[in-house]
Amino acid sequence: MAGLISFQGVPGAYSDLACRNAYPDRQTLPCASFEDAIDAVRDGRAELGMLPCENSLAGRVSDIHHLLPGSGLFIIGEQFQRVEHCLLGIRGATIADIKRAHSHTVALGQVRKIIADLKLVPVVEADTAGAAQLVAQWGKKEEAAIASSLAAEIYGLDILRANVEDAAHNTTRFYVVSKTPVTPDVATPDLMTTFVFRVRNVPAALYKALGGFATNGVNMTKLESYMLGGEFAATQFLCDVEGHPEQTGLRHALEELSFFSTEVRILGVYPMAPFRRQEVS
């Protein structure tokens, strides 16, 4: 049997669902924090980790941008998971019974319409699946959770209403990480490369550093900046681009980037997820 895959959260979380959809042959390992999910891969308790990096509504997951570059792990894949929120109640509860909706603060912000329509009181919990677990433990018809259909299955709750999210495009992207890199052959089509870099503290350094990607025809799909060590002048960037580092265009772009940067470090080269290719087509 394949090794475990770690994720942050409790069983039934969207990260758990992403693991099961991407690797149906693997058992999932719930972890209390992102640090614990990363440590599980580093110390061998899990072979892979599923780490959320961005959401189409909420934006980047800043913890991952800070933790991943120093983790010693490598990105070997990506997974896109649709966030399909369900309104969950205990067995036998009806829409008319519920008075409060429990969930993660981000999830509550993504279901404002049904909360307003049903005149529910939103209650913030640590996470979506954890809210489902609490509702199941309480056993009260007036308490409901906003969580996944997987959480309903795990905790024995009824789906009172499915797909209650305000935006149908609500999707989370994940990095799949491993202790060892898995670099595809340079001729493999539809690849992504993720790397971090720091620019020199000179005028127009970022503009000059990124110019090589435009002139070499490299498509950049993600660029995030964040401070290091609390210093406003010490900025690190995390970048996703299409292609393999040994392909001519990307190789030349990275060489130009290195000229204007103090550090360039590749975190992973991996296949595009089928979701991305569907979006492009």
CSV table of C-alpha atoms in Angstrom, one decimal:
chain,number,residue,atom,x,y,z
A,1,MET,CA,0.0,0.0,0.0
A,2,ALA,CA,1.2,3.5,-0.8
A,3,GLY,CA,2.5,5.7,2.0
A,4,LEU,CA,0.3,8.2,4.0
A,5,ILE,CA,-0.4,11.8,2.8
A,6,SER,CA,-0.6,14.5,5.5
A,7,PHE,CA,-2.8,17.5,5.6
A,8,GLN,CA,-3.7,20.2,8.1
A,9,GLY,CA,-7.1,19.8,9.7
A,10,VAL,CA,-9.4,17.0,10.9
A,11,PRO,CA,-11.0,14.3,8.8
A,12,GLY,CA,-13.5,15.7,6.4
A,13,ALA,CA,-11.6,19.0,5.8
A,14,TYR,CA,-11.3,20.2,2.2
A,15,SER,CA,-7.6,19.3,2.4
A,16,ASP,CA,-8.6,15.8,3.3
A,17,LEU,CA,-10.9,15.7,0.3
A,18,ALA,CA,-8.1,17.0,-2.0
A,19,CYS,CA,-5.8,14.2,-0.8
A,20,ARG,CA,-8.5,11.5,-1.4
A,21,ASN,CA,-9.3,12.9,-4.9
A,22,ALA,CA,-5.6,13.2,-6.0
A,23,TYR,CA,-4.4,9.9,-4.3
A,24,PRO,CA,-7.3,7.6,-3.8
A,25,ASP,CA,-4.9,4.7,-3.0
A,26,ARG,CA,-3.4,6.5,0.0
A,27,GLN,CA,-4.6,6.9,3.6
A,28,THR,CA,-4.7,10.5,4.9
A,29,LEU,CA,-3.0,11.7,8.0
A,30,PRO,CA,-4.7,14.6,9.8
A,31,CYS,CA,-2.4,17.1,11.5
A,32,ALA,CA,-3.1,20.0,13.9
A,33,SER,CA,-1.2,22.6,12.0
A,34,PHE,CA,0.7,23.3,8.7
A,35,GLU,CA,3.9,22.8,10.6
A,36,ASP,CA,2.8,19.4,11.8
A,37,ALA,CA,1.8,18.4,8.3
A,38,ILE,CA,5.2,19.4,7.0
A,39,ASP,CA,7.0,17.7,9.9
A,40,ALA,CA,5.1,14.5,9.2
A,41,VAL,CA,6.7,14.3,5.7
A,42,ARG,CA,10.1,15.3,7.0
A,43,ASP,CA,10.2,12.7,9.7
A,44,GLY,CA,8.8,9.9,7.5
A,45,ARG,CA,5.4,9.5,9.1
A,46,ALA,CA,3.9,10.5,5.7
A,47,GLU,CA,5.3,10.1,2.3
A,48,LEU,CA,3.6,13.1,0.8
A,49,GLY,CA,1.9,16.3,2.1
A,50,MET,CA,-1.0,18.3,0.7
A,51,LEU,CA,-0.6,22.0,1.4
A,52,PRO,CA,-3.0,24.7,0.3
A,53,CYS,CA,-1.3,27.7,-1.3
A,54,GLU,CA,-4.1,29.8,-2.7
A,55,ASN,CA,-7.9,30.1,-3.0
A,56,SER,CA,-9.8,31.8,-5.9
A,57,LEU,CA,-11.7,33.9,-3.4
A,58,ALA,CA,-9.6,34.2,-0.3
A,59,GLY,CA,-6.2,34.6,-2.1
A,60,ARG,CA,-2.9,33.2,-0.9
A,61,VAL,CA,-2.4,31.0,2.2
A,62,SER,CA,0.4,33.1,3.7
A,63,ASP,CA,1.6,30.5,6.2
A,64,ILE,CA,2.6,28.2,3.3
A,65,HIS,CA,4.6,30.9,1.6
A,66,HIS,CA,6.6,31.4,4.8
A,67,LEU,CA,6.9,27.7,5.8
A,68,LEU,CA,7.5,25.9,2.5
A,69,PRO,CA,10.8,27.6,1.4
A,70,GLY,CA,12.6,26.7,4.6
A,71,SER,CA,11.0,23.3,5.0
A,72,GLY,CA,13.5,21.3,3.0
A,73,LEU,CA,10.6,19.7,1.1
A,74,PHE,CA,10.0,19.7,-2.7
A,75,ILE,CA,6.9,20.3,-4.7
A,76,ILE,CA,6.1,17.3,-6.9
A,77,GLY,CA,2.6,18.1,-7.9
A,78,GLU,CA,-0.4,20.3,-7.7
A,79,GLN,CA,-4.1,19.7,-7.0
A,80,PHE,CA,-7.2,21.9,-7.5
A,81,GLN,CA,-10.1,21.3,-5.3
A,82,ARG,CA,-13.6,22.8,-5.8
A,83,VAL,CA,-14.9,24.1,-2.5
A,84,GLU,CA,-18.5,22.9,-2.4
A,85,HIS,CA,-20.0,24.0,0.9
A,86,CYS,CA,-22.9,22.1,2.4
A,87,LEU,CA,-25.3,23.1,5.1
A,88,LEU,CA,-25.1,20.1,7.5
A,89,GLY,CA,-27.4,19.2,10.4
A,90,ILE,CA,-27.9,16.3,12.7
A,91,ARG,CA,-30.1,13.4,11.5
A,92,GLY,CA,-33.7,14.4,11.3
A,93,ALA,CA,-33.1,18.1,11.4
A,94,THR,CA,-34.8,20.4,8.9
A,95,ILE,CA,-34.0,23.8,7.5
A,96,ALA,CA,-36.7,25.2,9.7
A,97,ASP,CA,-35.0,23.8,12.8
A,98,ILE,CA,-31.6,25.4,12.5
A,99,LYS,CA,-30.7,28.8,14.1
A,100,ARG,CA,-26.9,28.9,14.0
A,101,ALA,CA,-24.3,28.0,11.3
A,102,HIS,CA,-20.8,27.0,12.6
A,103,SER,CA,-17.7,27.1,10.4
A,104,HIS,CA,-14.3,28.5,9.7
A,105,THR,CA,-14.4,32.3,9.4
A,106,VAL,CA,-13.4,32.2,5.7
A,107,ALA,CA,-16.1,29.6,4.9
A,108,LEU,CA,-18.7,31.8,6.7
A,109,GLY,CA,-17.7,34.7,4.5
A,110,GLN,CA,-18.3,32.5,1.4
A,111,VAL,CA,-21.9,31.6,2.3
A,112,ARG,CA,-23.3,35.0,3.2
A,113,LYS,CA,-26.4,34.6,1.0
A,114,ILE,CA,-27.8,31.5,2.7
A,115,ILE,CA,-27.0,32.8,6.1
A,116,ALA,CA,-29.0,36.0,5.3
A,117,ASP,CA,-31.8,34.1,3.6
A,118,LEU,CA,-32.3,31.7,6.5
A,119,LYS,CA,-31.6,34.4,9.1
A,120,LEU,CA,-28.9,32.2,10.7
A,121,VAL,CA,-26.4,33.4,13.3
A,122,PRO,CA,-22.9,32.7,12.0
A,123,VAL,CA,-20.5,31.2,14.6
A,124,VAL,CA,-16.8,31.0,14.0
A,125,GLU,CA,-15.0,27.7,14.6
A,126,ALA,CA,-11.5,26.5,14.1
A,127,ASP,CA,-12.2,24.8,10.8
A,128,THR,CA,-15.1,23.5,8.6
A,129,ALA,CA,-14.8,19.8,9.4
A,130,GLY,CA,-14.2,20.6,13.0
A,131,ALA,CA,-17.5,22.5,13.0
A,132,ALA,CA,-19.2,19.4,11.6
A,133,GLN,CA,-17.7,17.3,14.3
A,134,LEU,CA,-18.9,19.7,17.0
A,135,VAL,CA,-22.5,19.7,15.6
A,136,ALA,CA,-22.5,15.9,15.6
A,137,GLN,CA,-21.3,15.9,19.2
A,138,TRP,CA,-23.9,18.4,20.4
A,139,GLY,CA,-26.8,16.5,18.7
A,140,LYS,CA,-29.0,19.7,18.7
A,141,LYS,CA,-31.3,20.4,15.7
A,142,GLU,CA,-30.8,24.1,16.0
A,143,GLU,CA,-27.0,23.8,15.3
A,144,ALA,CA,-25.7,23.4,11.8
A,145,ALA,CA,-22.3,23.4,10.1
A,146,ILE,CA,-20.9,24.7,6.8
A,147,ALA,CA,-18.6,22.0,5.6
A,148,SER,CA,-17.9,19.4,2.9
A,149,SER,CA,-20.1,16.4,1.9
A,150,LEU,CA,-17.1,14.3,3.1
A,151,ALA,CA,-17.5,15.8,6.6
A,152,ALA,CA,-21.2,14.9,6.5
A,153,GLU,CA,-20.3,11.3,5.7
A,154,ILE,CA,-17.6,11.0,8.4
A,155,TYR,CA,-19.6,12.6,11.2
A,156,GLY,CA,-23.1,11.1,10.3
A,157,LEU,CA,-24.8,14.4,9.5
A,158,ASP,CA,-27.5,15.2,7.0
A,159,ILE,CA,-26.9,17.5,4.0
A,160,LEU,CA,-29.7,20.0,4.4
A,161,ARG,CA,-28.7,21.9,1.4
A,162,ALA,CA,-25.7,21.4,-1.0
A,163,ASN,CA,-23.6,23.9,-2.9
A,164,VAL,CA,-24.5,26.8,-0.7
A,165,GLU,CA,-21.3,28.8,-1.6
A,166,ASP,CA,-22.0,32.3,-3.0
A,167,ALA,CA,-19.4,31.9,-5.9
A,168,ALA,CA,-19.5,28.7,-8.1
A,169,HIS,CA,-15.8,29.2,-9.0
A,170,ASN,CA,-14.6,28.8,-5.4
A,171,THR,CA,-11.5,26.6,-5.8
A,172,THR,CA,-8.4,26.0,-3.7
A,173,ARG,CA,-5.0,25.1,-5.2
A,174,PHE,CA,-2.6,22.8,-3.3
A,175,TYR,CA,1.1,22.0,-3.5
A,176,VAL,CA,1.9,18.3,-3.2
A,177,VAL,CA,5.2,18.0,-1.3
A,178,SER,CA,7.8,15.3,-0.8
A,179,LYS,CA,11.1,14.9,1.0
A,180,THR,CA,12.8,14.1,-2.3
A,181,PRO,CA,12.4,15.9,-5.6
A,182,VAL,CA,10.8,14.2,-8.6
A,183,THR,CA,12.0,16.1,-11.6
A,184,PRO,CA,10.3,15.2,-14.9
A,185,ASP,CA,12.3,14.8,-18.2
A,186,VAL,CA,12.9,18.1,-19.9
A,187,ALA,CA,10.9,17.0,-22.9
A,188,THR,CA,7.8,16.4,-20.8
A,189,PRO,CA,4.9,18.7,-21.9
A,190,ASP,CA,2.7,20.8,-19.5
A,191,LEU,CA,5.1,21.3,-16.6
A,192,MET,CA,5.2,23.9,-13.9
A,193,THR,CA,8.2,25.2,-12.0
A,194,THR,CA,8.0,26.9,-8.6
A,195,PHE,CA,11.0,28.9,-7.2
A,196,VAL,CA,11.8,31.6,-4.7
A,197,PHE,CA,14.1,34.5,-5.2
A,198,ARG,CA,15.3,37.7,-3.5
A,199,VAL,CA,16.2,40.8,-5.5
A,200,ARG,CA,19.2,43.1,-4.9
A,201,ASN,CA,18.3,46.3,-3.1
A,202,VAL,CA,18.8,48.6,-6.1
A,203,PRO,CA,16.4,50.7,-8.1
A,204,ALA,CA,14.1,48.8,-10.5
A,205,ALA,CA,15.7,45.5,-9.4
A,206,LEU,CA,12.4,43.6,-9.6
A,207,TYR,CA,11.5,45.1,-13.0
A,208,LYS,CA,14.9,44.1,-14.4
A,209,ALA,CA,14.8,40.7,-12.8
A,210,LEU,CA,11.5,39.8,-14.3
A,211,GLY,CA,12.2,41.2,-17.8
A,212,GLY,CA,13.8,38.0,-18.9
A,213,PHE,CA,10.6,36.0,-18.5
A,214,ALA,CA,8.8,38.4,-21.0
A,215,THR,CA,11.6,38.4,-23.5
A,216,ASN,CA,12.0,34.7,-23.4
A,217,GLY,CA,8.3,34.0,-23.7
A,218,VAL,CA,7.8,32.3,-20.3
A,219,ASN,CA,4.3,32.5,-18.9
A,220,MET,CA,4.3,33.5,-15.2
A,221,THR,CA,1.2,32.3,-13.4
A,222,LYS,CA,1.9,33.4,-9.8
A,223,LEU,CA,4.1,36.0,-8.1
A,224,GLU,CA,3.9,36.6,-4.4
A,225,SER,CA,6.0,38.8,-2.2
A,226,TYR,CA,6.5,38.7,1.6
A,227,MET,CA,8.9,40.1,4.1
A,228,LEU,CA,11.7,38.1,5.8
A,229,GLY,CA,12.6,38.5,9.4
A,230,GLY,CA,10.4,41.6,9.8
A,231,GLU,CA,12.6,43.7,7.7
A,232,PHE,CA,10.9,45.9,5.1
A,233,ALA,CA,14.0,45.8,2.8
A,234,ALA,CA,14.3,42.0,2.9
A,235,THR,CA,11.6,40.8,0.5
A,236,GLN,CA,11.4,37.3,-0.8
A,237,PHE,CA,9.3,36.3,-3.9
A,238,LEU,CA,7.6,33.0,-4.7
A,239,CYS,CA,6.9,32.4,-8.3
A,240,ASP,CA,5.1,29.8,-10.5
A,241,VAL,CA,6.0,29.6,-14.2
A,242,GLU,CA,5.2,27.3,-17.0
A,243,GLY,CA,8.0,25.1,-18.3
A,244,HIS,CA,11.1,23.1,-17.2
A,245,PRO,CA,14.2,24.9,-15.9
A,246,GLU,CA,16.3,23.2,-18.6
A,247,GLN,CA,14.1,24.3,-21.5
A,248,THR,CA,15.8,27.1,-23.4
A,249,GLY,CA,13.4,30.0,-22.7
A,250,LEU,CA,13.0,29.3,-19.0
A,251,ARG,CA,16.8,28.6,-18.6
A,252,HIS,CA,17.6,32.0,-20.1
A,253,ALA,CA,15.0,33.7,-18.0
A,254,LEU,CA,16.4,32.2,-14.8
A,255,GLU,CA,19.9,33.1,-15.8
A,256,GLU,CA,18.8,36.8,-16.2
A,257,LEU,CA,16.9,36.6,-12.9
A,258,SER,CA,20.0,35.4,-11.1
A,259,PHE,CA,22.0,38.4,-12.3
A,260,PHE,CA,19.7,40.8,-10.5
A,261,SER,CA,19.0,38.5,-7.4
A,262,THR,CA,20.8,37.5,-4.3
A,263,GLU,CA,19.3,34.0,-4.3
A,264,VAL,CA,17.2,31.9,-6.7
A,265,ARG,CA,16.1,28.5,-5.4
A,266,ILE,CA,13.8,26.0,-7.2
A,267,LEU,CA,11.2,24.4,-5.0
A,268,GLY,CA,9.9,21.9,-7.5
A,269,VAL,CA,9.2,20.9,-11.1
A,270,TYR,CA,6.0,19.1,-11.6
A,271,PRO,CA,3.1,18.3,-14.0
A,272,MET,CA,0.3,20.7,-14.4
A,273,ALA,CA,-2.9,19.5,-12.8
A,274,PRO,CA,-5.6,18.5,-15.3
A,275,PHE,CA,-7.8,21.3,-13.9
A,276,ARG,CA,-5.2,23.9,-15.1
A,277,ARG,CA,-5.1,22.4,-18.6
A,278,GLN,CA,-8.9,22.5,-18.8
A,279,GLU,CA,-8.8,26.2,-17.7
A,280,VAL,CA,-6.3,27.0,-20.4
A,281,SER,CA,-8.2,25.2,-23.2
